mmCIF file of C-alpha atoms in Angstrom:
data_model
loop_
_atom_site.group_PDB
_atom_site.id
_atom_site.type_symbol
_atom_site.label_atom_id
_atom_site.label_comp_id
_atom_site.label_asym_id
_atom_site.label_seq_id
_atom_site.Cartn_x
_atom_site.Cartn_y
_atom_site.Cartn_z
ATOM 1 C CA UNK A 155 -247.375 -115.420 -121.370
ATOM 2 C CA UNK A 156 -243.550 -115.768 -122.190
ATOM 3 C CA UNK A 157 -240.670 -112.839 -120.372
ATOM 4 C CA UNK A 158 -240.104 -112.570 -124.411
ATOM 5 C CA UNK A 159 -243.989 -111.879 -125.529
ATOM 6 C CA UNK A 160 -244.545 -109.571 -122.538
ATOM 7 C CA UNK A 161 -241.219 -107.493 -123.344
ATOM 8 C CA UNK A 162 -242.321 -106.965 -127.067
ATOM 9 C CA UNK A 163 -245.843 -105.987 -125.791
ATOM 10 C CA UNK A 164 -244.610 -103.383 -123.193
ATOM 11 C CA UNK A 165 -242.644 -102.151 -125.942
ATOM 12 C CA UNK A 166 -245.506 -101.819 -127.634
ATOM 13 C CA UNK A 167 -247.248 -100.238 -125.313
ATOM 14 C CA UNK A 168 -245.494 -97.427 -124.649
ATOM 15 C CA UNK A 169 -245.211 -96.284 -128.330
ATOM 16 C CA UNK A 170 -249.127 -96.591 -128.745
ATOM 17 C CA UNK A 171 -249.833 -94.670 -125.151
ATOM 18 C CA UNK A 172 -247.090 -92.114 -126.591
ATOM 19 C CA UNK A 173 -249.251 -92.102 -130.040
ATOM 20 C CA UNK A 174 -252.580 -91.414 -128.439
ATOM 21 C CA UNK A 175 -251.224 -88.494 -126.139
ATOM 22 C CA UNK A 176 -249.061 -86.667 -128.978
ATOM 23 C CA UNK A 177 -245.926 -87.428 -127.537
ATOM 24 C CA UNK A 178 -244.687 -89.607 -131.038
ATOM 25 C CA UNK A 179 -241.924 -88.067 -133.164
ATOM 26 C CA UNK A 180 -242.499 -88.302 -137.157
ATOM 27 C CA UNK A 181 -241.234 -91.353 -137.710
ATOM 28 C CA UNK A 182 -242.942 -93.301 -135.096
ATOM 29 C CA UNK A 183 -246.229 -91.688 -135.975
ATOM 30 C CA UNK A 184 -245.699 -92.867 -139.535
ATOM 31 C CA UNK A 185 -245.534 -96.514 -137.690
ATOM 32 C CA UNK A 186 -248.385 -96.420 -136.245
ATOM 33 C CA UNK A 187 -250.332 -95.688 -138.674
ATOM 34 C CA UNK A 188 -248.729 -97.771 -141.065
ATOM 35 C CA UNK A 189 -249.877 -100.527 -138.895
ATOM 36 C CA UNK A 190 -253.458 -99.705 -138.832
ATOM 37 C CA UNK A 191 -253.866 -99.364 -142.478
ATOM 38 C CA UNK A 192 -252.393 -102.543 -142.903
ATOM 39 C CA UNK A 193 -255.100 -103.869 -140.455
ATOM 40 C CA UNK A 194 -257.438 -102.349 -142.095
ATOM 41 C CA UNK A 195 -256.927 -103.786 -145.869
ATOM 42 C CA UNK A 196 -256.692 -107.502 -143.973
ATOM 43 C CA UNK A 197 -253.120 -107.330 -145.234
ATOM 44 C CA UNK A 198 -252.375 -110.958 -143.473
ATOM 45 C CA UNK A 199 -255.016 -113.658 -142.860
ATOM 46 C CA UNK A 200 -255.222 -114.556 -139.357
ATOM 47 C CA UNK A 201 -253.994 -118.341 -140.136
ATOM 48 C CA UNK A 202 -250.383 -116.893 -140.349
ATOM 49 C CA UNK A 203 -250.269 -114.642 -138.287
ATOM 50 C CA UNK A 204 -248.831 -116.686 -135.040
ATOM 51 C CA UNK A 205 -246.049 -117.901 -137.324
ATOM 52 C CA UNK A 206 -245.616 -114.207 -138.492
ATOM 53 C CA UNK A 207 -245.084 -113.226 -135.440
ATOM 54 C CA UNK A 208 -243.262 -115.683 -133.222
ATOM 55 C CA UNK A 209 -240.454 -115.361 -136.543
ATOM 56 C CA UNK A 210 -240.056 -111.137 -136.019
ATOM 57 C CA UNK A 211 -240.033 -111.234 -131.949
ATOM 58 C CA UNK A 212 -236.885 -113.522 -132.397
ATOM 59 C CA UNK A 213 -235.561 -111.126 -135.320
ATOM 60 C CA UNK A 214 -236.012 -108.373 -132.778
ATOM 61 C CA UNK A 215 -234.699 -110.216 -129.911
ATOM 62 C CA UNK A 216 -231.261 -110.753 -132.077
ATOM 63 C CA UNK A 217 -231.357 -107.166 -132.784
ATOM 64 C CA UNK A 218 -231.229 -106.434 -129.170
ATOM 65 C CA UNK A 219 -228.979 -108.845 -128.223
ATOM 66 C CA UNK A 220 -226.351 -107.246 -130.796
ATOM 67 C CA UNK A 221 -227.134 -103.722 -130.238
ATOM 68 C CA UNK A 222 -226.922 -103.594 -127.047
ATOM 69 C CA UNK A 223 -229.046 -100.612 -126.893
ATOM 70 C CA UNK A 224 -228.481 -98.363 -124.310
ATOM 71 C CA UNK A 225 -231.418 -97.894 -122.259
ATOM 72 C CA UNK A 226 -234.704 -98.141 -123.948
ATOM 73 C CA UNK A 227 -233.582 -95.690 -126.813
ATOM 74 C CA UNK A 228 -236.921 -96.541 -128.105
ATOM 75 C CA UNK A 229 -236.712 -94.657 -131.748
ATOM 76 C CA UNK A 230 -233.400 -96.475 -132.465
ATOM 77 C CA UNK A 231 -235.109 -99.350 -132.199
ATOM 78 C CA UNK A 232 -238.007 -98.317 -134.210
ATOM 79 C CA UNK A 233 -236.141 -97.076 -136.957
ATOM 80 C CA UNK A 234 -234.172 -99.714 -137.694
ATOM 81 C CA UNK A 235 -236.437 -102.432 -137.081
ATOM 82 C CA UNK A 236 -239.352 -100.653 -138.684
ATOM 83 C CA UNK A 237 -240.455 -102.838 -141.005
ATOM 84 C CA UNK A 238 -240.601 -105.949 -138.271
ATOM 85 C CA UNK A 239 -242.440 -103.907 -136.388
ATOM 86 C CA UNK A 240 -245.013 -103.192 -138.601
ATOM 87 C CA UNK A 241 -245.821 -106.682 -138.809
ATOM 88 C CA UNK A 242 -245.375 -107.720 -135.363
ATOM 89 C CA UNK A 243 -248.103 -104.783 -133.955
ATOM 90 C CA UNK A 244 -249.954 -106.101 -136.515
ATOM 91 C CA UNK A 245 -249.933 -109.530 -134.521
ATOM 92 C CA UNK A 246 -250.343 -108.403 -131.319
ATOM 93 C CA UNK A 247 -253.418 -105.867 -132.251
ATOM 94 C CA UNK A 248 -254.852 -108.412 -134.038
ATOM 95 C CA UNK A 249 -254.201 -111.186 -130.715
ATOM 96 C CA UNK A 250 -255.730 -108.570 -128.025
ATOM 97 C CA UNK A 251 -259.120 -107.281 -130.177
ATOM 98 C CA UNK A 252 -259.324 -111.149 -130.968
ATOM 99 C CA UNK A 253 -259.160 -112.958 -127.441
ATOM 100 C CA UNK A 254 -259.952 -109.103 -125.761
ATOM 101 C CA UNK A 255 -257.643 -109.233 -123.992
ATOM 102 C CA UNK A 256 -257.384 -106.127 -121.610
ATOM 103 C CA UNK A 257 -254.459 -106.432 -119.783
ATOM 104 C CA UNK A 258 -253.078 -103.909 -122.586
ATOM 105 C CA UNK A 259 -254.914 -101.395 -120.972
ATOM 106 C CA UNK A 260 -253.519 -99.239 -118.279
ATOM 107 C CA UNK A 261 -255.221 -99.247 -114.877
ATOM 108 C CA UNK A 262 -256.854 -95.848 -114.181
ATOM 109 C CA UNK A 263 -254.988 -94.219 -111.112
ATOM 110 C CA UNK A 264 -256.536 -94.262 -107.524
ATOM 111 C CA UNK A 265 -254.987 -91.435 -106.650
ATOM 112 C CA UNK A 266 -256.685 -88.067 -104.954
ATOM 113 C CA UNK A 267 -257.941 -85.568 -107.823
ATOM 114 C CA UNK A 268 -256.719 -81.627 -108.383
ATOM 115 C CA UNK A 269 -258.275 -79.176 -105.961
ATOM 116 C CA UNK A 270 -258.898 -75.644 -106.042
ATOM 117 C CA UNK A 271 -259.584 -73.569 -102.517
ATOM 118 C CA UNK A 272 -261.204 -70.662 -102.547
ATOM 119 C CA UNK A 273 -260.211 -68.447 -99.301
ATOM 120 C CA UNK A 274 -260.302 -71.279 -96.161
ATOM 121 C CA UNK A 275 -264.086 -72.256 -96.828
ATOM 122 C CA UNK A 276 -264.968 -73.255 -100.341
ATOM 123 C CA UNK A 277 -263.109 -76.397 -101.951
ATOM 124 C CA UNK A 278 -263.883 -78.183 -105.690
ATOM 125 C CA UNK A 279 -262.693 -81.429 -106.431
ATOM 126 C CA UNK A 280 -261.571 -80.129 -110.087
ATOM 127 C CA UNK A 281 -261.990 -83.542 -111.738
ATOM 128 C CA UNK A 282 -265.731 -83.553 -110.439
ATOM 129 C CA UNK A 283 -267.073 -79.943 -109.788
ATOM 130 C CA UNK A 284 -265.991 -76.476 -111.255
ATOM 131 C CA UNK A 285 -266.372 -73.794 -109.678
ATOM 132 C CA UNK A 286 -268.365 -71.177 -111.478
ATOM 133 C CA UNK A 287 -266.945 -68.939 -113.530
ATOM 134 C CA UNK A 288 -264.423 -71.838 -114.783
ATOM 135 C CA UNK A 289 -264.296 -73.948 -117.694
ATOM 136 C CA UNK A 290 -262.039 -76.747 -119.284
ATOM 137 C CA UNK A 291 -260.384 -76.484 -122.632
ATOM 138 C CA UNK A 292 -257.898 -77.395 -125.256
ATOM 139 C CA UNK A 293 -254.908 -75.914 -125.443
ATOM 140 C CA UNK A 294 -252.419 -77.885 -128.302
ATOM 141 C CA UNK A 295 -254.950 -80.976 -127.554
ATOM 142 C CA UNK A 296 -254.142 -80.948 -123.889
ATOM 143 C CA UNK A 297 -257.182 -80.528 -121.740
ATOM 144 C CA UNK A 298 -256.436 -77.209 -119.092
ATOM 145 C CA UNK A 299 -258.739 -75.557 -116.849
ATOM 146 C CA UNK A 300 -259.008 -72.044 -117.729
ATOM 147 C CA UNK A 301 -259.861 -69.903 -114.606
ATOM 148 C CA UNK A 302 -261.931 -67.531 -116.397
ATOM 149 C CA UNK A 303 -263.955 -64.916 -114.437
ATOM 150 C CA UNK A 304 -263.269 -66.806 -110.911
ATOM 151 C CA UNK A 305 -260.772 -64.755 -109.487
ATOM 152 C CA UNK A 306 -263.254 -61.770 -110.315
ATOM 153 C CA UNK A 307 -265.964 -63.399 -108.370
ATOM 154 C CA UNK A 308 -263.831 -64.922 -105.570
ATOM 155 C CA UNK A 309 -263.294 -61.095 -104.243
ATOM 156 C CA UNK A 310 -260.246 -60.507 -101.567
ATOM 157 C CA UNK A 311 -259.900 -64.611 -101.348
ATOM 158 C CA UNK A 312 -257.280 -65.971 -102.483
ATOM 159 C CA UNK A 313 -257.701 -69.074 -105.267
ATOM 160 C CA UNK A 314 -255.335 -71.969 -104.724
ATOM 161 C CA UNK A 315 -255.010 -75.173 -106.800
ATOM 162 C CA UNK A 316 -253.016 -78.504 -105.742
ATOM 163 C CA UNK A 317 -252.194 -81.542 -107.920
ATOM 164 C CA UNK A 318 -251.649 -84.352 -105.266
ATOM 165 C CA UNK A 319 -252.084 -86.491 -108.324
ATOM 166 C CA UNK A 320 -249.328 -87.909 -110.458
ATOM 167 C CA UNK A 321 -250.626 -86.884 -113.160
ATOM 168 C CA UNK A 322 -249.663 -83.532 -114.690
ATOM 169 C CA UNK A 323 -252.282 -80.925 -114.357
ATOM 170 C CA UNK A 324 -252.502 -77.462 -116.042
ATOM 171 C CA UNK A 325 -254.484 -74.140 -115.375
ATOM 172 C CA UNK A 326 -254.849 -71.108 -117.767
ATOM 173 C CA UNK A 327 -254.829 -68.184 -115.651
ATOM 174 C CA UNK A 328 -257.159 -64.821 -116.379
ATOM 175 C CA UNK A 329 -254.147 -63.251 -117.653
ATOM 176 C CA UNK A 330 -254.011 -65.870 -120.467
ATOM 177 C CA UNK A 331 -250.578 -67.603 -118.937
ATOM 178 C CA UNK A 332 -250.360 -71.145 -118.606
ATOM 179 C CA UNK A 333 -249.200 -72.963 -115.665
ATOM 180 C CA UNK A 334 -248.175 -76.929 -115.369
ATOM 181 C CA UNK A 335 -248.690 -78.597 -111.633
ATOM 182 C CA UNK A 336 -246.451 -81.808 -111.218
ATOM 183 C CA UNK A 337 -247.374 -83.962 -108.794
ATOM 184 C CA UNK A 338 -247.734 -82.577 -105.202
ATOM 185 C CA UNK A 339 -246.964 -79.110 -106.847
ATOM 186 C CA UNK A 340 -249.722 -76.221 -105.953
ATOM 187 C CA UNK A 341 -250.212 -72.638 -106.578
ATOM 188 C CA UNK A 342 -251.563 -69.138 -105.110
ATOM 189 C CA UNK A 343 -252.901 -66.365 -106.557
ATOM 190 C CA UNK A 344 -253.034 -63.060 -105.168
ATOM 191 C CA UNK A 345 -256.288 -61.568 -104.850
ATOM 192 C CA UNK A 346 -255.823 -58.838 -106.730
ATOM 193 C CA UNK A 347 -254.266 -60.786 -109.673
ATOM 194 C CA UNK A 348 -257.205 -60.075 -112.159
ATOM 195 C CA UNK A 349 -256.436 -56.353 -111.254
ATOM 196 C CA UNK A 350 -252.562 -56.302 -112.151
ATOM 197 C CA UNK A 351 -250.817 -57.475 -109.247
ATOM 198 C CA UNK A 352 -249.752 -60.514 -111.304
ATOM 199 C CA UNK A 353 -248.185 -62.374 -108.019
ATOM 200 C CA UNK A 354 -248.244 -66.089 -107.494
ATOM 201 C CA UNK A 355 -247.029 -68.259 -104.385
ATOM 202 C CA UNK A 356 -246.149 -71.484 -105.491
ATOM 203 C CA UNK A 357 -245.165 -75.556 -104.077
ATOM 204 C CA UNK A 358 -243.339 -78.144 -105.489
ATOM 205 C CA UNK A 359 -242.269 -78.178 -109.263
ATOM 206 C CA UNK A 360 -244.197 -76.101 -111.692
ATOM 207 C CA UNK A 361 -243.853 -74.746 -115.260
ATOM 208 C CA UNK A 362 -244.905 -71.549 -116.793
ATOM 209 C CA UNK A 363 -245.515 -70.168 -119.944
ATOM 210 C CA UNK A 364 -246.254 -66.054 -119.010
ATOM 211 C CA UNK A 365 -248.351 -64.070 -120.942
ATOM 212 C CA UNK A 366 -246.854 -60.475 -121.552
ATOM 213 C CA UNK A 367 -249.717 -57.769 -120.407
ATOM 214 C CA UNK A 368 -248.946 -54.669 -120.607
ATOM 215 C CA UNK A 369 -250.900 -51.342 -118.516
ATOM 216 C CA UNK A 370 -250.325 -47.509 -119.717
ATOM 217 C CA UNK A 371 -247.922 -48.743 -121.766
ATOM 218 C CA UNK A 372 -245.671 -50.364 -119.891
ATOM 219 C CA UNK A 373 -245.161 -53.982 -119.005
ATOM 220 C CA UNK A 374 -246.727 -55.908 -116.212
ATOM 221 C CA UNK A 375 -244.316 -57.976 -114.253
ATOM 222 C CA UNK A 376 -245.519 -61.537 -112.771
ATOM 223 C CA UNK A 377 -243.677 -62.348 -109.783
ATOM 224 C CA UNK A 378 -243.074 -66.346 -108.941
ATOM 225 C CA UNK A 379 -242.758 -66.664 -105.030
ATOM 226 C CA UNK A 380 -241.465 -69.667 -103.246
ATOM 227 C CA UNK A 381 -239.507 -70.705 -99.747
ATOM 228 C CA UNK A 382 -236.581 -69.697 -101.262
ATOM 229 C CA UNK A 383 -236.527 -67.054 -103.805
ATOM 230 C CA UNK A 384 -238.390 -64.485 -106.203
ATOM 231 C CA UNK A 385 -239.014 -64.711 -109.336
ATOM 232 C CA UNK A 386 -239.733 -61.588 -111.855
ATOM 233 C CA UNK A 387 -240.150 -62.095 -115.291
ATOM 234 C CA UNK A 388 -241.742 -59.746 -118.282
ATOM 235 C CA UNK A 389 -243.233 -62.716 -120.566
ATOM 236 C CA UNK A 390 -241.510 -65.748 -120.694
ATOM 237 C CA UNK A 391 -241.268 -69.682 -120.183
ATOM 238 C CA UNK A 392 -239.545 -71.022 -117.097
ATOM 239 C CA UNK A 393 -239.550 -74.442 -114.517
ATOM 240 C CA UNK A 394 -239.223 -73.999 -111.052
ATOM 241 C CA UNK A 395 -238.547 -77.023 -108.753
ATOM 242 C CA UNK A 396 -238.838 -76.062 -105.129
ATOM 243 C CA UNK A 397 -239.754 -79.935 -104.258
ATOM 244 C CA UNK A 398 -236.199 -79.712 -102.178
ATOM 245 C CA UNK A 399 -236.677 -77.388 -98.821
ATOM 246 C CA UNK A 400 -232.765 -76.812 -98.791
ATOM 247 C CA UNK A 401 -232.357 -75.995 -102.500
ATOM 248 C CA UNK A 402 -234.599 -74.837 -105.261
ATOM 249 C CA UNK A 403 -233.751 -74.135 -109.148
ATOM 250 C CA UNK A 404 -235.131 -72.900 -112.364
ATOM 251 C CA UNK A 405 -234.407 -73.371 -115.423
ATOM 252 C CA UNK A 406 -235.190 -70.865 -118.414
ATOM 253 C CA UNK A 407 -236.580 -71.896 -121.862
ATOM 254 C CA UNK A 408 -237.349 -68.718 -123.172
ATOM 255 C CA UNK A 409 -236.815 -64.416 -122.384
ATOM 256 C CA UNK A 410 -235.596 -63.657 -119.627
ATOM 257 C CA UNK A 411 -235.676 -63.717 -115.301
ATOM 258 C CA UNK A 412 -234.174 -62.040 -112.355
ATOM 259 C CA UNK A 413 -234.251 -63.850 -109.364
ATOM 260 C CA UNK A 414 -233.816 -62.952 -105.599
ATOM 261 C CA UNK A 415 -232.643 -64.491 -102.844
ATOM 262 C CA UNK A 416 -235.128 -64.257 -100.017
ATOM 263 C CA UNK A 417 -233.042 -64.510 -97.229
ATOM 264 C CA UNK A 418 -230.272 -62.997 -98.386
ATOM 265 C CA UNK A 419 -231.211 -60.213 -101.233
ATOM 266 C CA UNK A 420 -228.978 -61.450 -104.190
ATOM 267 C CA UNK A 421 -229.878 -61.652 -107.343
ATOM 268 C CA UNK A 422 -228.873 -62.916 -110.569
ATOM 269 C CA UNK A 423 -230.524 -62.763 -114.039
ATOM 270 C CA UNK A 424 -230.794 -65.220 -116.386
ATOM 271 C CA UNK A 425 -230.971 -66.198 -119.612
ATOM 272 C CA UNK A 426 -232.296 -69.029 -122.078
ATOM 273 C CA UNK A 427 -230.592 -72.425 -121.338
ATOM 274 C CA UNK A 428 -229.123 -71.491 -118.300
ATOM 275 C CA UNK A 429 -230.843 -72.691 -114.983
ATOM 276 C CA UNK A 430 -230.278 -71.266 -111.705
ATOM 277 C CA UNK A 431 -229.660 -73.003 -108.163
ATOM 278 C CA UNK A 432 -230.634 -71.052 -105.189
ATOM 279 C CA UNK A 433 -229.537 -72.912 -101.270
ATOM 280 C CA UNK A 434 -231.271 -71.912 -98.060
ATOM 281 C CA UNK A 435 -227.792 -71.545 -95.810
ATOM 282 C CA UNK A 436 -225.921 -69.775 -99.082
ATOM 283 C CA UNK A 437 -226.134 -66.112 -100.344
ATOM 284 C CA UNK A 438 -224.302 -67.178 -103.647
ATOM 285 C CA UNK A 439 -226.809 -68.219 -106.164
ATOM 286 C CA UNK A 440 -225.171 -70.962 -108.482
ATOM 287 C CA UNK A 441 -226.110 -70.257 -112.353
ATOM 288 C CA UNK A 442 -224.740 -73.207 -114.763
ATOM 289 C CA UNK A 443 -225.623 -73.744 -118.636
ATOM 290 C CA UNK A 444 -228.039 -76.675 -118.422
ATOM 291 C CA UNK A 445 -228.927 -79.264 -120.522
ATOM 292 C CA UNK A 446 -232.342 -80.241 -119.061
ATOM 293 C CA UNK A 447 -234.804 -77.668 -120.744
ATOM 294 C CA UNK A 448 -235.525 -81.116 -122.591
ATOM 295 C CA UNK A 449 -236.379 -83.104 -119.199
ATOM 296 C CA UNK A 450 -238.605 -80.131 -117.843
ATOM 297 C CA UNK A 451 -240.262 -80.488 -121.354
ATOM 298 C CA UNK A 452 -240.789 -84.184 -121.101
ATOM 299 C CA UNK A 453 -242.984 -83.788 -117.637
ATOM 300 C CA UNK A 454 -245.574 -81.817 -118.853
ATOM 301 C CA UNK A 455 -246.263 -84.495 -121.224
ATOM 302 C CA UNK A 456 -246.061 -87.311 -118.615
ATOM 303 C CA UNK A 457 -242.952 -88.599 -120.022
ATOM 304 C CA UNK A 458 -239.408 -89.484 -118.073
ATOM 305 C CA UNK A 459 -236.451 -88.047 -119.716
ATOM 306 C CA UNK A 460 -232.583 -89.336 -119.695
ATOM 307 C CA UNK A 461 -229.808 -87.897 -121.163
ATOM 308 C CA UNK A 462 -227.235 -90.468 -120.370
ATOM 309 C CA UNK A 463 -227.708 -90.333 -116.534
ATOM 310 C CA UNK A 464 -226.004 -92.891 -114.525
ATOM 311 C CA UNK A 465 -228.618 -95.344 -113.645
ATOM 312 C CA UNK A 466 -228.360 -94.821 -110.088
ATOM 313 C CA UNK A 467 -229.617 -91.101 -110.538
ATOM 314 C CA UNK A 468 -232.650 -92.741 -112.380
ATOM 315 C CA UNK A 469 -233.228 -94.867 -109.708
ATOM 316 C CA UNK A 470 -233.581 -92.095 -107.634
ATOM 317 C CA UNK A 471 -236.145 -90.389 -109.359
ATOM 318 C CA UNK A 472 -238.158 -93.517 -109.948
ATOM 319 C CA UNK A 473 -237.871 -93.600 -106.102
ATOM 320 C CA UNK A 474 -239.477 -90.287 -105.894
ATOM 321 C CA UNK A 475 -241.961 -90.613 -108.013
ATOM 322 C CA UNK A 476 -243.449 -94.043 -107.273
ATOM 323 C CA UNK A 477 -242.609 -93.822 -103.150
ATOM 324 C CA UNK A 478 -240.983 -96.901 -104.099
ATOM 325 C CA UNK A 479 -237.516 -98.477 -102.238
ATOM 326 C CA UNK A 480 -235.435 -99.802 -104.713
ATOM 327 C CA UNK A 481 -231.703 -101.233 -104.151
ATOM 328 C CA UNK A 482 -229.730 -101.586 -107.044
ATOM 329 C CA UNK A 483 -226.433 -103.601 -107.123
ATOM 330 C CA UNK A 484 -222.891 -101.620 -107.855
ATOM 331 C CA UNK A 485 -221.996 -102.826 -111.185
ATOM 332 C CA UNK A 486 -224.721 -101.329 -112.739
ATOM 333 C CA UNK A 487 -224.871 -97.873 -110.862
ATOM 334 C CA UNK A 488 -223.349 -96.265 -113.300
ATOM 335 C CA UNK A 489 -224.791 -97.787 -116.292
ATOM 336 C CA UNK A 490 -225.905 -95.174 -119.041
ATOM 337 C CA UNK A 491 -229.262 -94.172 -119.324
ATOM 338 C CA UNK A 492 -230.630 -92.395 -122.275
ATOM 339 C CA UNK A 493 -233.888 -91.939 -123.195
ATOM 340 C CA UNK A 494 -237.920 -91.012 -123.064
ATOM 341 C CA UNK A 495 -241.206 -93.520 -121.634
ATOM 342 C CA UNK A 496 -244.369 -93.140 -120.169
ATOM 343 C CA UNK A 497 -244.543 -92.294 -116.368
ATOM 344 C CA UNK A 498 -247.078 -95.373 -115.740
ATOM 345 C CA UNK A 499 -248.645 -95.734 -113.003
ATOM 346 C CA UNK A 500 -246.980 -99.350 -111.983
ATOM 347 C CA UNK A 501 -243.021 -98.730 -111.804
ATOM 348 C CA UNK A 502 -242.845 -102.633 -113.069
ATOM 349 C CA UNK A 503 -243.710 -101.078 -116.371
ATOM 350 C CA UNK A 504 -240.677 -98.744 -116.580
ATOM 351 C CA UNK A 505 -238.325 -101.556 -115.226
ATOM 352 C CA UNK A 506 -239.842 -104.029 -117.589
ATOM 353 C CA UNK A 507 -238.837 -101.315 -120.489
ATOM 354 C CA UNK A 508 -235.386 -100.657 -118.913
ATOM 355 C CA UNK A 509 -234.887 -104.881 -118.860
ATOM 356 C CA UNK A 510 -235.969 -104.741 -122.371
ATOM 357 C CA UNK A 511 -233.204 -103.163 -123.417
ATOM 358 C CA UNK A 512 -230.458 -103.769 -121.153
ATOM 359 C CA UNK A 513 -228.337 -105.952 -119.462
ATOM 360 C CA UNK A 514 -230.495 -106.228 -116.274
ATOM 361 C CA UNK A 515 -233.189 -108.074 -113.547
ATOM 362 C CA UNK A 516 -235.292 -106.660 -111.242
ATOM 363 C CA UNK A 517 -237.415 -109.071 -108.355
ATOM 364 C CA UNK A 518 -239.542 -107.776 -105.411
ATOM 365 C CA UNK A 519 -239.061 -109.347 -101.955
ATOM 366 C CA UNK A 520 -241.069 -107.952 -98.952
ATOM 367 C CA UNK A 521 -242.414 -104.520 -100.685
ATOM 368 C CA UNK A 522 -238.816 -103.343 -102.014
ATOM 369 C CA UNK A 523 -237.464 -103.710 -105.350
ATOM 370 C CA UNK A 524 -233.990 -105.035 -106.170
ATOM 371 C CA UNK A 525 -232.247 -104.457 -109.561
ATOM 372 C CA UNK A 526 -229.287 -106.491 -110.405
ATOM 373 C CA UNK A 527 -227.482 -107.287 -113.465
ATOM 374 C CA UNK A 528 -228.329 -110.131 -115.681
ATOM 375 C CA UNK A 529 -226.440 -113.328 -116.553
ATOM 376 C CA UNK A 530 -224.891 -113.198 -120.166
#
């Protein structure tokens, strides 16, 4: 296959993986199905179709080349190439159901599954065995295990779940609040949490979206504990990255938070669209107005977010995410990225999205990755 045929059908690719797990806007979603309607009334006979198609690639290739989009701002793209595009996922579809071609499928990951310990003796591979008492279901068509009755049943042990998988996984407490594990991210309950004592020990980076309970009237606080810091909040939705030992931060969406310094005792409280940065050696907790509610959004779904971050950031959390080494020459450190994709499970995929759509190469000697800028 030509660099050009693969680009389009990475391209491709992402917005149909996007389509099938929700994470389309209006417009693209319109796209879509636009194209499979068309398949479906055998808009174009199969004789033309190769002609079709090798005549919109180049159209979109010029597009590109005169754009100069910055990186893979996919529903630019989209929207004003829309009606090439139509036709050319018409051509590809109709190219990989007619040869079956599968390498448009994604590999399923090999990585270990979600785990839930109960006390130091029981342990359930959650992709494999429930524990009883537990049950999966649909929350906004995202699949979440709901706890249920287990922490009734598990008595004074405590229930802990890990997601050593990178792919996001999410857990509907007793109290009807809804956590998100990223990958490596875990957390504790207390085992009195079904009676009140709403407490949680947590790993890693993890979202919540708290329930508000209230007992004789009054509110029930849940309390967020990590290395670091406390968290108490009322009924609310919050991230909390702890994946750093040296600093940790949160970031509010919604309500409200105080948070504690462990070592120290400060506190701060904070507010919607402000996101606070607590440092082991530091009593002073930092609290800035942030701008990444959207990129602690964009996990949950499985998506990487950029808000024109200097590529070299971007390399960095590829680098973290994939365990991947990745050099990256000077004159493009700085280039601007901007945008959302899939987190796939090969990094080539990202890069080969990222190449798409700007000015760069990327080649792989002895297990490391080296990005450099192109020739014009």
């Amino acid at each position: 296959m030509s660099e050009r045929k693969r680009h389009v059908r990475v391209v491709l690719k992402d917005l149909l993986d996007r389509y099938i797990s929700g994470n389309t806007n209006q417009k693209e979603q319109k796209l879509v199905e636009q194209l499979y309607d068309a398949m479906d009334r055998g808009k174009y006979e199969a004789d033309d179709l190769d002609r079709i198609g090798e005549e919109i690639k180049a159209g979109v290739q010029q597009r590109i080349a005169k754009r100069r989009i910055t990186a893979f701002r996919l529903h630019t793209a989209w929207y004003t190439a829309a009606s090439l595009l139509v036709v050319l996922g018409i051509y590809i579809s109709y190219r990989l159901i007619d040869h079956q071609n599968t390498s448009f499928r994604l590999q399923q990951p090999n990585h270990q599954n979600p785990s839930l310990f109960v006390g130091s003796q029981e342990h359930f591979d959650l992709l494999d065995t429930l524990p009883p008492g537990s049950h999966y279901t649909t929350i906004k068509e995202e699949k979440v295990l709901a706890l249920g009755t287990l922490a009734q049943t598990a008595g004074n042990r405590k229930l802990r779940i890990e997601n050593p998988s990178r792919r996001v996984f999410s857990v509907l407490l007793d109290d009807s609040t809804q956590v998100w594990l990223n990958y490596m991210a875990s957390v504790e309950l207390d085992p009195n949490f079904h009676k009140g004592n709403r407490s949680v020990h947590i790993t890693g980076e993890v979202f919540f979206d708290v329930h508000k309970q209230y007992a004789m009237g009054r509110k029930v606080p849940f309390l967020v504990h990590s290395s670091l810091q406390t968290i108490e909040v009322l009924g609310t939705k919050f991230n909390v990255n702890t994946s750093n030992d040296l600093e940790e931060n949160v970031l509010l969406s919604e309500g409200s938070i105080r948070l504690t310094h462990n070592q120290y005792g400060t506190q701060v409280l904070i507010k919607p669209g402000q996101q606070a940065f607590v440092q082991k050696d530091k009593s002073k907790i930092l609290l800035i107005q942030s701008k990444n509610i959207e990129k602690a959004n964009a996990w949950r779904k499985g998506l990487f977010y950029f808000d024109n971050e200097n590529f070299a950031d971007v390399v960095l959390e590829f680098e973290q995410w994939y365990g991947a080494e990745i050099d990256i020459e000077p004159a493009i450190a700085n280039l601007p990225i901007t945008g959302m994709i899939s987190r796939y499970e090969d990094i080539r995929e990202v890069l080969n999205i990222i190449k798409m759509t700007n000015n760069i190469n990327y080649s792989e000697k002895k297990g490391k990755i080296y990005v450099t800028q192109a020739n014009p």
